[in-house]
mmCIF file of C-alpha atoms in Angstrom:
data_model
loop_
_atom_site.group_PDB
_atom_site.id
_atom_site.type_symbol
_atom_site.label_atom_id
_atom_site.label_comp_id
_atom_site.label_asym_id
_atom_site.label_seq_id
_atom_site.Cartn_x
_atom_site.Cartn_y
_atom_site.Cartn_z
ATOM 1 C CA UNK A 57 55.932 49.901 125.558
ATOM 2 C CA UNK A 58 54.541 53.439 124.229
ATOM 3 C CA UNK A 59 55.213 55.713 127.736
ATOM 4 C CA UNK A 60 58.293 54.380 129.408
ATOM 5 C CA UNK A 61 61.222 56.258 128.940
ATOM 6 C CA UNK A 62 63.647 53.285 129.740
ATOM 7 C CA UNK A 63 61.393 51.036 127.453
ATOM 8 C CA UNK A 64 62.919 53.736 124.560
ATOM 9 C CA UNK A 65 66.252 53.177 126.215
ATOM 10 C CA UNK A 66 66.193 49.410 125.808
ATOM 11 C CA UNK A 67 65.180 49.812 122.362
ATOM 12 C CA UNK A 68 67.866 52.192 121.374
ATOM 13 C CA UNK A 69 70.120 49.866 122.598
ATOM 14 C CA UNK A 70 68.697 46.527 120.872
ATOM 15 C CA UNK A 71 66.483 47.832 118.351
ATOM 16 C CA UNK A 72 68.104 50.807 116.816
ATOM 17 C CA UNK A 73 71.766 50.430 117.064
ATOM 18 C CA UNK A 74 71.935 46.925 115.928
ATOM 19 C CA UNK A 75 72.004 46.127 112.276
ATOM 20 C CA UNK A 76 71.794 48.557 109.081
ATOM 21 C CA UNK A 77 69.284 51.586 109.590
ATOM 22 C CA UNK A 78 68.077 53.800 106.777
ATOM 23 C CA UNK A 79 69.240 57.578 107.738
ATOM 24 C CA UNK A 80 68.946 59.513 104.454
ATOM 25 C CA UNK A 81 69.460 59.383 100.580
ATOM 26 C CA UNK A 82 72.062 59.753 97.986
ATOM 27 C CA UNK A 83 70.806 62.822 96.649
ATOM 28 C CA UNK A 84 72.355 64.584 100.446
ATOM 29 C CA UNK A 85 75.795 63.477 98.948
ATOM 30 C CA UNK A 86 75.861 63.405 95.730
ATOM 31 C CA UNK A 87 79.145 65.106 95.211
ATOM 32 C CA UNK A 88 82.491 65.177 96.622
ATOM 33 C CA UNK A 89 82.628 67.438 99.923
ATOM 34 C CA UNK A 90 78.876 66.985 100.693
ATOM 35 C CA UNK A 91 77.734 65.391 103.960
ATOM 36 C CA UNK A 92 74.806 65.818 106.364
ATOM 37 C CA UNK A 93 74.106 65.251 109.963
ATOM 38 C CA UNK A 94 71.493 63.070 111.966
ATOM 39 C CA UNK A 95 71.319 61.837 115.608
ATOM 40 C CA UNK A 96 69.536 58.621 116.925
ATOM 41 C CA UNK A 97 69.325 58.597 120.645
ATOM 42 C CA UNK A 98 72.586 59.946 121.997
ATOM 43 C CA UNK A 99 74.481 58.642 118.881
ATOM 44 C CA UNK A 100 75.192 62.213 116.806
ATOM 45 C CA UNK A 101 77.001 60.859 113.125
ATOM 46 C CA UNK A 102 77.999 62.984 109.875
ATOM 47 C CA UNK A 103 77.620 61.531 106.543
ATOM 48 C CA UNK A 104 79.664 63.015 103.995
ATOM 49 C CA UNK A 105 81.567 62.156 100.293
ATOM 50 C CA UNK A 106 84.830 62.553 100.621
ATOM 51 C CA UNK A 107 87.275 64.432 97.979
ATOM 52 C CA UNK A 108 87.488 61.123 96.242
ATOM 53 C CA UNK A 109 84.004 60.524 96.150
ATOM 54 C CA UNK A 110 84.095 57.904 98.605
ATOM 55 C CA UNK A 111 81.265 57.450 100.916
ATOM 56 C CA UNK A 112 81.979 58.215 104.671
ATOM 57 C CA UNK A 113 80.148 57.531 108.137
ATOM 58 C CA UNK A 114 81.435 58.963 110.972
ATOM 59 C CA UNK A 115 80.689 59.330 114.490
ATOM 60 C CA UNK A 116 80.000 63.845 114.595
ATOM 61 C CA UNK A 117 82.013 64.096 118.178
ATOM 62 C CA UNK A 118 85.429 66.141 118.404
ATOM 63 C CA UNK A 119 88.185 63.970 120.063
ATOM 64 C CA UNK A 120 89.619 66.659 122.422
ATOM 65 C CA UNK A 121 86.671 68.045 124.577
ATOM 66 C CA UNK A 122 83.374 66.074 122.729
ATOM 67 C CA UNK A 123 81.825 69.092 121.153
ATOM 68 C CA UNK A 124 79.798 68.525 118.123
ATOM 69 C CA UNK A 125 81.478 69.097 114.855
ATOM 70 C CA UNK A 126 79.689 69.690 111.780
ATOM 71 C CA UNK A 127 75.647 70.570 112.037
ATOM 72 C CA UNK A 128 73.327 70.691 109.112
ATOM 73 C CA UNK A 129 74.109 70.160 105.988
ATOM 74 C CA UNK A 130 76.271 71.268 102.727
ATOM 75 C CA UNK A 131 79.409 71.245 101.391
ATOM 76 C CA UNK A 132 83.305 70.764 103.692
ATOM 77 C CA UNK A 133 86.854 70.354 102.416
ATOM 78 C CA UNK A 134 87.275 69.118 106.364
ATOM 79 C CA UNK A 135 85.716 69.164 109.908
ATOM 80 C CA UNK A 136 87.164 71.840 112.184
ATOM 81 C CA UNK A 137 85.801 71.819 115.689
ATOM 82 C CA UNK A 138 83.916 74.955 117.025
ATOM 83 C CA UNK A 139 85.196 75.249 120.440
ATOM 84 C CA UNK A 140 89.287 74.436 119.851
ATOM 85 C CA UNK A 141 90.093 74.299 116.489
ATOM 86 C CA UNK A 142 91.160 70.546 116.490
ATOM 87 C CA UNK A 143 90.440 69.972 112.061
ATOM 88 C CA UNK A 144 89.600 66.498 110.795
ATOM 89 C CA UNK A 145 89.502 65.403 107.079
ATOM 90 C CA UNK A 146 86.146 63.641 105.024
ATOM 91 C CA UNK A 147 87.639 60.503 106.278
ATOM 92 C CA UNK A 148 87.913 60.777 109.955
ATOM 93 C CA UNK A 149 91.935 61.856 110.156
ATOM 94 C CA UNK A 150 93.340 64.153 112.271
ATOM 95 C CA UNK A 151 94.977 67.071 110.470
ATOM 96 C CA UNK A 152 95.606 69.166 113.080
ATOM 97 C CA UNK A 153 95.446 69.689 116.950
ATOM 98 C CA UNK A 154 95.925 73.019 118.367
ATOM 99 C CA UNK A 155 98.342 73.717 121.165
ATOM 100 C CA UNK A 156 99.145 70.404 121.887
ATOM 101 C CA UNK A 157 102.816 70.816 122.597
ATOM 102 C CA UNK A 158 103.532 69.338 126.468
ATOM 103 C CA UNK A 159 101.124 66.700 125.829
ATOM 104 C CA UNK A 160 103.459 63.282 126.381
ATOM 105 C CA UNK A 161 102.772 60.136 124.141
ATOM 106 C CA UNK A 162 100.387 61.809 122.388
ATOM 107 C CA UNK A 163 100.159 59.845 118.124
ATOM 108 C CA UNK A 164 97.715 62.030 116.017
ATOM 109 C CA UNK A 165 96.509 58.662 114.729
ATOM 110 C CA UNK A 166 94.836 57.396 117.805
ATOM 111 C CA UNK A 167 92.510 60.576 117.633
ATOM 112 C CA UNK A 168 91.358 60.201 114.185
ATOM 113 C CA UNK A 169 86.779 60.459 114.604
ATOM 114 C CA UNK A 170 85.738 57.017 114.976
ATOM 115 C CA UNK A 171 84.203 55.417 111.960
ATOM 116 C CA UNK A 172 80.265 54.183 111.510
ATOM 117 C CA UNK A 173 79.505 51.629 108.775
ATOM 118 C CA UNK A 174 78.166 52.771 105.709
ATOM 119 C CA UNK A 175 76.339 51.313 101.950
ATOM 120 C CA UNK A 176 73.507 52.801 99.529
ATOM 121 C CA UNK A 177 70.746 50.420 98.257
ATOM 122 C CA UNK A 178 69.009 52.124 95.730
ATOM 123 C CA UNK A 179 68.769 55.646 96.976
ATOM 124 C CA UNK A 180 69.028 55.273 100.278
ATOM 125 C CA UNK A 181 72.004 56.046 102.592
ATOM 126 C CA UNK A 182 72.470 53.222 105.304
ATOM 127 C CA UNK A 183 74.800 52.957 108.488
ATOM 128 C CA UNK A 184 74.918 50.637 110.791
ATOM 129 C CA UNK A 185 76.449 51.309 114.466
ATOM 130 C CA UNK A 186 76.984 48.211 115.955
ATOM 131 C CA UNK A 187 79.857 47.687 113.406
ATOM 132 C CA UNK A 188 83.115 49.765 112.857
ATOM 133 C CA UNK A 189 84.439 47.724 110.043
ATOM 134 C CA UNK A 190 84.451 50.244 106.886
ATOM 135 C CA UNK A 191 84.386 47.494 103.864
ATOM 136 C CA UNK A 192 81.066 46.209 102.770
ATOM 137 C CA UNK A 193 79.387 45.629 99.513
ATOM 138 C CA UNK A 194 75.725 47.466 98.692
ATOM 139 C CA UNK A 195 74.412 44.011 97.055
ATOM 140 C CA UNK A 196 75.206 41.752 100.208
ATOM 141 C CA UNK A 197 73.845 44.680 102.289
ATOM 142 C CA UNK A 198 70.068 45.028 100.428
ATOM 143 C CA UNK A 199 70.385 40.903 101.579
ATOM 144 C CA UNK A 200 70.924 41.781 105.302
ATOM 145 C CA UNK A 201 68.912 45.042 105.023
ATOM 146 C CA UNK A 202 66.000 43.717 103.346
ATOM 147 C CA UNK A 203 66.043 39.737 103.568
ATOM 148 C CA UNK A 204 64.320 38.305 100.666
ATOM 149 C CA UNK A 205 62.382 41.486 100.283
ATOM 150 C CA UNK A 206 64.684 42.629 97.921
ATOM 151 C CA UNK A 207 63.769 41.056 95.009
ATOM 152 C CA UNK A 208 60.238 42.495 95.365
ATOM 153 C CA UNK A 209 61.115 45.835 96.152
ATOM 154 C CA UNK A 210 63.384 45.834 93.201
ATOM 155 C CA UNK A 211 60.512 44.831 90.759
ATOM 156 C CA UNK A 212 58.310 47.504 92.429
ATOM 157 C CA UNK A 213 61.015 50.171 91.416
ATOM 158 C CA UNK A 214 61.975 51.571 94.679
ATOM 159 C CA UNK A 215 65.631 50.819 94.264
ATOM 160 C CA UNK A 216 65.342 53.204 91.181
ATOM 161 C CA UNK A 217 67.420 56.558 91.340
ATOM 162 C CA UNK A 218 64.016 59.268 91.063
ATOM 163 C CA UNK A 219 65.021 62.791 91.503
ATOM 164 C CA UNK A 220 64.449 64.388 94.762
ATOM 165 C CA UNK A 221 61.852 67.017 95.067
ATOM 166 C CA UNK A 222 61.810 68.043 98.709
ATOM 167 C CA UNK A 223 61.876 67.168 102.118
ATOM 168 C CA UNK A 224 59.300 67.516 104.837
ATOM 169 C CA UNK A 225 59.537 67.367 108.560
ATOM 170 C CA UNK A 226 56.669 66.816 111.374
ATOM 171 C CA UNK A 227 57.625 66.900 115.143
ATOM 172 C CA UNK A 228 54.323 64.536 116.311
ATOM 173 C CA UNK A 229 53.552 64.029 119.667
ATOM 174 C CA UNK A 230 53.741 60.057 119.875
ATOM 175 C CA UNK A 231 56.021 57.590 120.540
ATOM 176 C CA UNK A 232 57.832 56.241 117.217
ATOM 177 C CA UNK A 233 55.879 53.008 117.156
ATOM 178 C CA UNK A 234 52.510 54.924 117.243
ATOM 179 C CA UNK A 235 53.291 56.198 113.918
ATOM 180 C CA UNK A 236 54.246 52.758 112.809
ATOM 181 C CA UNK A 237 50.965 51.191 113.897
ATOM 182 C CA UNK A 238 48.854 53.390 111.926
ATOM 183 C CA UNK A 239 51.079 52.617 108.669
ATOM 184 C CA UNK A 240 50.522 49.163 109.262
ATOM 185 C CA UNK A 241 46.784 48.590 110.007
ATOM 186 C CA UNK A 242 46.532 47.129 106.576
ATOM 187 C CA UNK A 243 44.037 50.049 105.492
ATOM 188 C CA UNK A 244 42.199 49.147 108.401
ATOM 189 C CA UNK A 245 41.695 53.492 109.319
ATOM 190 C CA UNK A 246 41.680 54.644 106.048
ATOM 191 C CA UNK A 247 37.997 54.727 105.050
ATOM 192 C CA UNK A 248 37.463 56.295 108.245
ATOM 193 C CA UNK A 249 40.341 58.592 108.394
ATOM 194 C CA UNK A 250 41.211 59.716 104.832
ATOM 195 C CA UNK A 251 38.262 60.096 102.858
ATOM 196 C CA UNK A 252 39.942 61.771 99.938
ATOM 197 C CA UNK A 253 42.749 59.042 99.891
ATOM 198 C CA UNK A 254 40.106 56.081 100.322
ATOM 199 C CA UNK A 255 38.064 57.035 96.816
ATOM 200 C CA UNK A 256 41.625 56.907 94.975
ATOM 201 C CA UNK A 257 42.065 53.602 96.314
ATOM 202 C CA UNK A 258 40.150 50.121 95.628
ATOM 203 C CA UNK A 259 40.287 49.046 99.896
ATOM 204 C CA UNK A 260 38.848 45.227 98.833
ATOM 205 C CA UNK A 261 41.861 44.697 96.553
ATOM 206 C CA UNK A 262 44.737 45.440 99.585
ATOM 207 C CA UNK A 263 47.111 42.178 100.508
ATOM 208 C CA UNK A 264 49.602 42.161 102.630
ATOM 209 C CA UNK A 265 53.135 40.327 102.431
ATOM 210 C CA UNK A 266 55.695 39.568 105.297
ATOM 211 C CA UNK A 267 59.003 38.493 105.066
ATOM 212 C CA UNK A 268 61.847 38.181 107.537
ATOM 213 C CA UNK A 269 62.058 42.364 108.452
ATOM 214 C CA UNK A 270 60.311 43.513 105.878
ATOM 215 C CA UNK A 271 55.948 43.638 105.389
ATOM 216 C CA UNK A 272 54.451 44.728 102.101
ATOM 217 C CA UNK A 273 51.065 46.033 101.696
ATOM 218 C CA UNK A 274 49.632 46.467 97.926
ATOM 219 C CA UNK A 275 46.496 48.457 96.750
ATOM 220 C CA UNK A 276 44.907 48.846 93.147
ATOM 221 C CA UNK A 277 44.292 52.528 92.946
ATOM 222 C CA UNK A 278 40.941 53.604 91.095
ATOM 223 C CA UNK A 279 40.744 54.476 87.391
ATOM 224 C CA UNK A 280 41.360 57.883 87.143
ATOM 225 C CA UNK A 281 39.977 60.137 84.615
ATOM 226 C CA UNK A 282 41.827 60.074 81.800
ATOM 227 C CA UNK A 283 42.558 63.883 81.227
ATOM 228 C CA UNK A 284 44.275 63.867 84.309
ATOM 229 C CA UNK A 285 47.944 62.595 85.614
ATOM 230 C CA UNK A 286 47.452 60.145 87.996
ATOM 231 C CA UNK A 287 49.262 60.545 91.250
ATOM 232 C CA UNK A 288 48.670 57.444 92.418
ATOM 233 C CA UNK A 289 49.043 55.286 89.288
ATOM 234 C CA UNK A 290 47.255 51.643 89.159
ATOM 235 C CA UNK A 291 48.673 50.325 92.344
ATOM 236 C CA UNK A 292 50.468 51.164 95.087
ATOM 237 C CA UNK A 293 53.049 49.487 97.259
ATOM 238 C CA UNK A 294 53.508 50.371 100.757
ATOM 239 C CA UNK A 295 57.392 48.686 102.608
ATOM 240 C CA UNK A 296 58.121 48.657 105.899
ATOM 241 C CA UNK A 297 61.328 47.911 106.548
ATOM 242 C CA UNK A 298 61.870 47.424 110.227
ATOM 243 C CA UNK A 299 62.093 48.787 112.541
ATOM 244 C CA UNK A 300 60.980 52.610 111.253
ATOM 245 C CA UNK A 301 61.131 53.290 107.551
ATOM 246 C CA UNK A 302 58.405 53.248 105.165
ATOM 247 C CA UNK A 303 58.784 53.134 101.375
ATOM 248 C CA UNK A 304 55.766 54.188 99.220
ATOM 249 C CA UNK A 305 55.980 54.196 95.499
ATOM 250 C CA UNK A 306 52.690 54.660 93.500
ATOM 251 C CA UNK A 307 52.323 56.150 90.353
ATOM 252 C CA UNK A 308 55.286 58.541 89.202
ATOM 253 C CA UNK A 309 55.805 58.919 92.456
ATOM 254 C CA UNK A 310 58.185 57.384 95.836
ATOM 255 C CA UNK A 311 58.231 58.830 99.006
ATOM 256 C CA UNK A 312 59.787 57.711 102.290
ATOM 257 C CA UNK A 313 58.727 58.339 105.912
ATOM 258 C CA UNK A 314 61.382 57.418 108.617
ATOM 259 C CA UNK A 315 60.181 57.752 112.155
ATOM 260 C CA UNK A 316 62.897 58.928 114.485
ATOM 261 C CA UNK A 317 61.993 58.779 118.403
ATOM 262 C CA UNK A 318 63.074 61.781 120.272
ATOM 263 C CA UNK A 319 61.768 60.888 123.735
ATOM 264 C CA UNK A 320 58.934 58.527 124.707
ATOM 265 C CA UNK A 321 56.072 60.275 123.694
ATOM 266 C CA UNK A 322 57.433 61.990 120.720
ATOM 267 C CA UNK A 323 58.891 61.483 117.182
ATOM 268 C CA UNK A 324 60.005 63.249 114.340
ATOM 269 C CA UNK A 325 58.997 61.849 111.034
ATOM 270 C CA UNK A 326 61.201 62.859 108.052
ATOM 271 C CA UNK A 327 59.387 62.539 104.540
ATOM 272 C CA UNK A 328 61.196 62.603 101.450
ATOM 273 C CA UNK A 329 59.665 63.081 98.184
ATOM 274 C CA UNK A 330 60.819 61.483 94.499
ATOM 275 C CA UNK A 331 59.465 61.745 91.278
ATOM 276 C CA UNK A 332 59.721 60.669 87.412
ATOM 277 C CA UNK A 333 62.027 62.655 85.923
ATOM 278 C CA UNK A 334 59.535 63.356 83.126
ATOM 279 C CA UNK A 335 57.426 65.601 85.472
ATOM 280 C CA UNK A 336 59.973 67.634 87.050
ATOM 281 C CA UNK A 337 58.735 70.537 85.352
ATOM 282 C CA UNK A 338 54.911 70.176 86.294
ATOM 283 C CA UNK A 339 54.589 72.646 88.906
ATOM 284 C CA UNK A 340 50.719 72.318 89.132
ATOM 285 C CA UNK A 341 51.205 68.263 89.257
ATOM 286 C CA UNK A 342 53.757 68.762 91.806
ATOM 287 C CA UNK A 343 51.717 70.879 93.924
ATOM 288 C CA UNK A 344 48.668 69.039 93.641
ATOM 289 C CA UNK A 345 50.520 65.997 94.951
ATOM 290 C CA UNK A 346 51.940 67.486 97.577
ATOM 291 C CA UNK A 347 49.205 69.231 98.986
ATOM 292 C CA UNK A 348 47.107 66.104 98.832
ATOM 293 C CA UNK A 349 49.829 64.231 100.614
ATOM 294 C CA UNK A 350 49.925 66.888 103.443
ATOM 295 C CA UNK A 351 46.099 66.451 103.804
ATOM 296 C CA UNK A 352 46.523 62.713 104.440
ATOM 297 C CA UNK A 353 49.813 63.711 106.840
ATOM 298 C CA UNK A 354 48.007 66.021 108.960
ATOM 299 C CA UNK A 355 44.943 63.635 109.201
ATOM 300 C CA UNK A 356 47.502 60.603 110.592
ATOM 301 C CA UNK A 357 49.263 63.455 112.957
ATOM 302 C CA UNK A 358 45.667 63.626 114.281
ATOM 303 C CA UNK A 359 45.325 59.988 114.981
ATOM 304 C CA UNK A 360 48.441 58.718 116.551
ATOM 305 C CA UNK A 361 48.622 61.912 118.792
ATOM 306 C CA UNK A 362 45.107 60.655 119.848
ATOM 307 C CA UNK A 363 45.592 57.303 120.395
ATOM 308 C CA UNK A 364 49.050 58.465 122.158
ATOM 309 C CA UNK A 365 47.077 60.288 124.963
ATOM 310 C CA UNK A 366 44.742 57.088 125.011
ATOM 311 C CA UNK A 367 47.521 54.991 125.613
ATOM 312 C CA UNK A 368 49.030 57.022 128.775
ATOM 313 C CA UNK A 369 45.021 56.563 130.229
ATOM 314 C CA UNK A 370 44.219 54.380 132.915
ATOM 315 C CA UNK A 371 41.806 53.047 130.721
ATOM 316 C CA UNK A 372 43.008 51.489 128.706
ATOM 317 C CA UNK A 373 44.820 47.872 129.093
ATOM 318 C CA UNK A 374 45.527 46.048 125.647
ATOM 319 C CA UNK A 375 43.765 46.059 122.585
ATOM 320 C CA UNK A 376 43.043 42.740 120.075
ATOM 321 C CA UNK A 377 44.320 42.488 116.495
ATOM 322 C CA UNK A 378 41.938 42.231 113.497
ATOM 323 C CA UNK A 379 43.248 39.119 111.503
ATOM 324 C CA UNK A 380 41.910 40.079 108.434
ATOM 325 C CA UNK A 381 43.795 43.244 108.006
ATOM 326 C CA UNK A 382 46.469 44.003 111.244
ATOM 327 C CA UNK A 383 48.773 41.661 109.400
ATOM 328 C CA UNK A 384 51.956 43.577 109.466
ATOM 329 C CA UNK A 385 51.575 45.413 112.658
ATOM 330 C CA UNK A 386 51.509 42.365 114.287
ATOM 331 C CA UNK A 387 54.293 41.353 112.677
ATOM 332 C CA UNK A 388 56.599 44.428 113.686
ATOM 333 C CA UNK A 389 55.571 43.743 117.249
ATOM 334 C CA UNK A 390 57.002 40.263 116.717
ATOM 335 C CA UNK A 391 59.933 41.414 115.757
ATOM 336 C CA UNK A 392 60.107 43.877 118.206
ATOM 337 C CA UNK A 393 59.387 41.003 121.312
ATOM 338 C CA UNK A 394 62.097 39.529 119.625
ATOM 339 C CA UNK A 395 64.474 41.492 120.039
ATOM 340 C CA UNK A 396 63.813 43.252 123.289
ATOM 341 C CA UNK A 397 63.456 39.817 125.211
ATOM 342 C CA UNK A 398 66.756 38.207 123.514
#
């Protein structure tokens, strides 16, 4: 499951390109003309507003000869292809193809890019590739996204609209569910592992919650002194929505960790930062936060590229689950049996 390279292939397939998947956040396309790119597995897509303002998803593949389109991120009027010139609108249409005359039964409308579902729920950009249909509404997807998660999450405030402070990006070498199993050990490694993060935290008071894709693990944080901002606030809420993004709010603060596979024994996690508008112009809060966060991100880059190696040993065979606390990674392994044996 965490070395085969057609294990990954069957869970692109069943896992990853079935049903809505988290790929980035409004903030990327906020205006009109803005879009970004992403890939999962061989599937390259564009997200982008279009001069209307309407949200687009679209598969980022040139009709003519396959090259890639757009790359990045920023701002387009329209898509024109690198290698041939062949120019696409925000919304997938043709608008010109060059040197096409000799070409016989040849309708500019079959060759428009073809279309990837899109919806926001709360800040997040979703898309969903197992479905070409364009019209959906955000409220019915948070049901299919998040089951009767929702509600929760909603209470907890992570559908709320924080500004975006920056992003951060860690190439770890793991496979994807590696990374997932340490987030979801219930605090199991944390005393252990993070030391600094651990005497912020009161361990005895985490729970954990599971509902249909979604598991929820809570924490009272400890009182702070009262001179200081508190980064972590009195409790902190920790979502995994399946099958790899993570949701952390606590305090003023949300960040999100999605855990993209880029080949069996390697990920890319991308980390996205929010916070309370009314600190946006703490710059020694801000850093402080960040820095401590990067402290507990290198520590857990330490971990799973240990237990990684660990994993490809001859040594080992197959662990046991602690009851009392592996809660919700043994619940994203049922989900994952589920679908990989269906």
């Amino acid at each position: 499951w965490y070395t085969d390279p057609e294990f990954l292939r069957l869970e692109l397939d069943r896992v990853f390109l079935c049903g809505w998947q988290a790929v980035g956040h409004i903030g990327q396309v906020k205006n009109p003309n803005d879009f970004f790119t992403g890939s999962l597995g061989n599937v390259q897509f564009v997200i982008c507003r279009d001069g209307n303002g309407k949200l687009q998803a679209l598969h980022n593949v040139c009709r003519h000869h396959a090259s890639l389109l757009a790359c990045g991120s920023g701002q387009k009027t329209c898509f024109q292809c690198p290698y041939h010139g062949w120019t696409y609108g925000l919304d997938g249409t043709l608008l010109k193809a060059t040197r096409i005359s000799g070409i016989k039964n040849f309708n500019k409308n079959d060759f428009g890019l073809l279309p990837i579902k899109v919806a926001t729920w709360g800040p997040f950009v979703l898309a969903r590739f197992d479905d070409s249909s364009q019209d959906t509404v955000d409220d019915v997807v948070g049901d299919e996204w998040l089951g009767s998660a929702s509600d929760l999450l909603s209470r907890s405030g992570i559908n709320t609209s924080l500004p975006h402070i920056c992003r951060r990006e860690y190439i770890i070498e793991c496979n994807w569910k590696v990374f997932c199993d340490n987030y979801l050990d219930g605090g199991y490694h944390v005393p252990y592992a993070h030391g600094a993060l651990a005497s912020g935290l009161q361990l005895q008071s985490y729970e954990t919650l599971t509902y249909e894709r979604v598991s929820v693990q809570r924490c009272e944080s400890a009182p702070a002194e009262q001179e200081d901002i508190d980064r972590l606030g009195t409790k902190a809420t920790y979502a995994f929505v399946y099958p790899n993004f993570m949701i952390n709010r606590y305090g003023p603060w949300m960040d999100t960790n999605l855990a993209v596979p880029l080949d069996a024994t390697r990920c890319k996690v991308i980390f996205d930062y929010f916070l309370d508008e009314s600190l946006l112009d703490d710059e020694g809060f801000i850093d402080r936060s960040l820095k401590d966060s990067e402290q507990v991100q290198i520590e857990d880059i330490a971990l799973c590229e240990g237990v990684q190696r660990g994993l490809e040993s001859p040594a080992y065979g197959v662990g046991r689950y602690a009851p009392s606390v592996e809660m919700a990674m043994h619940h994203f392994h049922c989900l994952l049996h589920a679908n990989l044996s269906g």
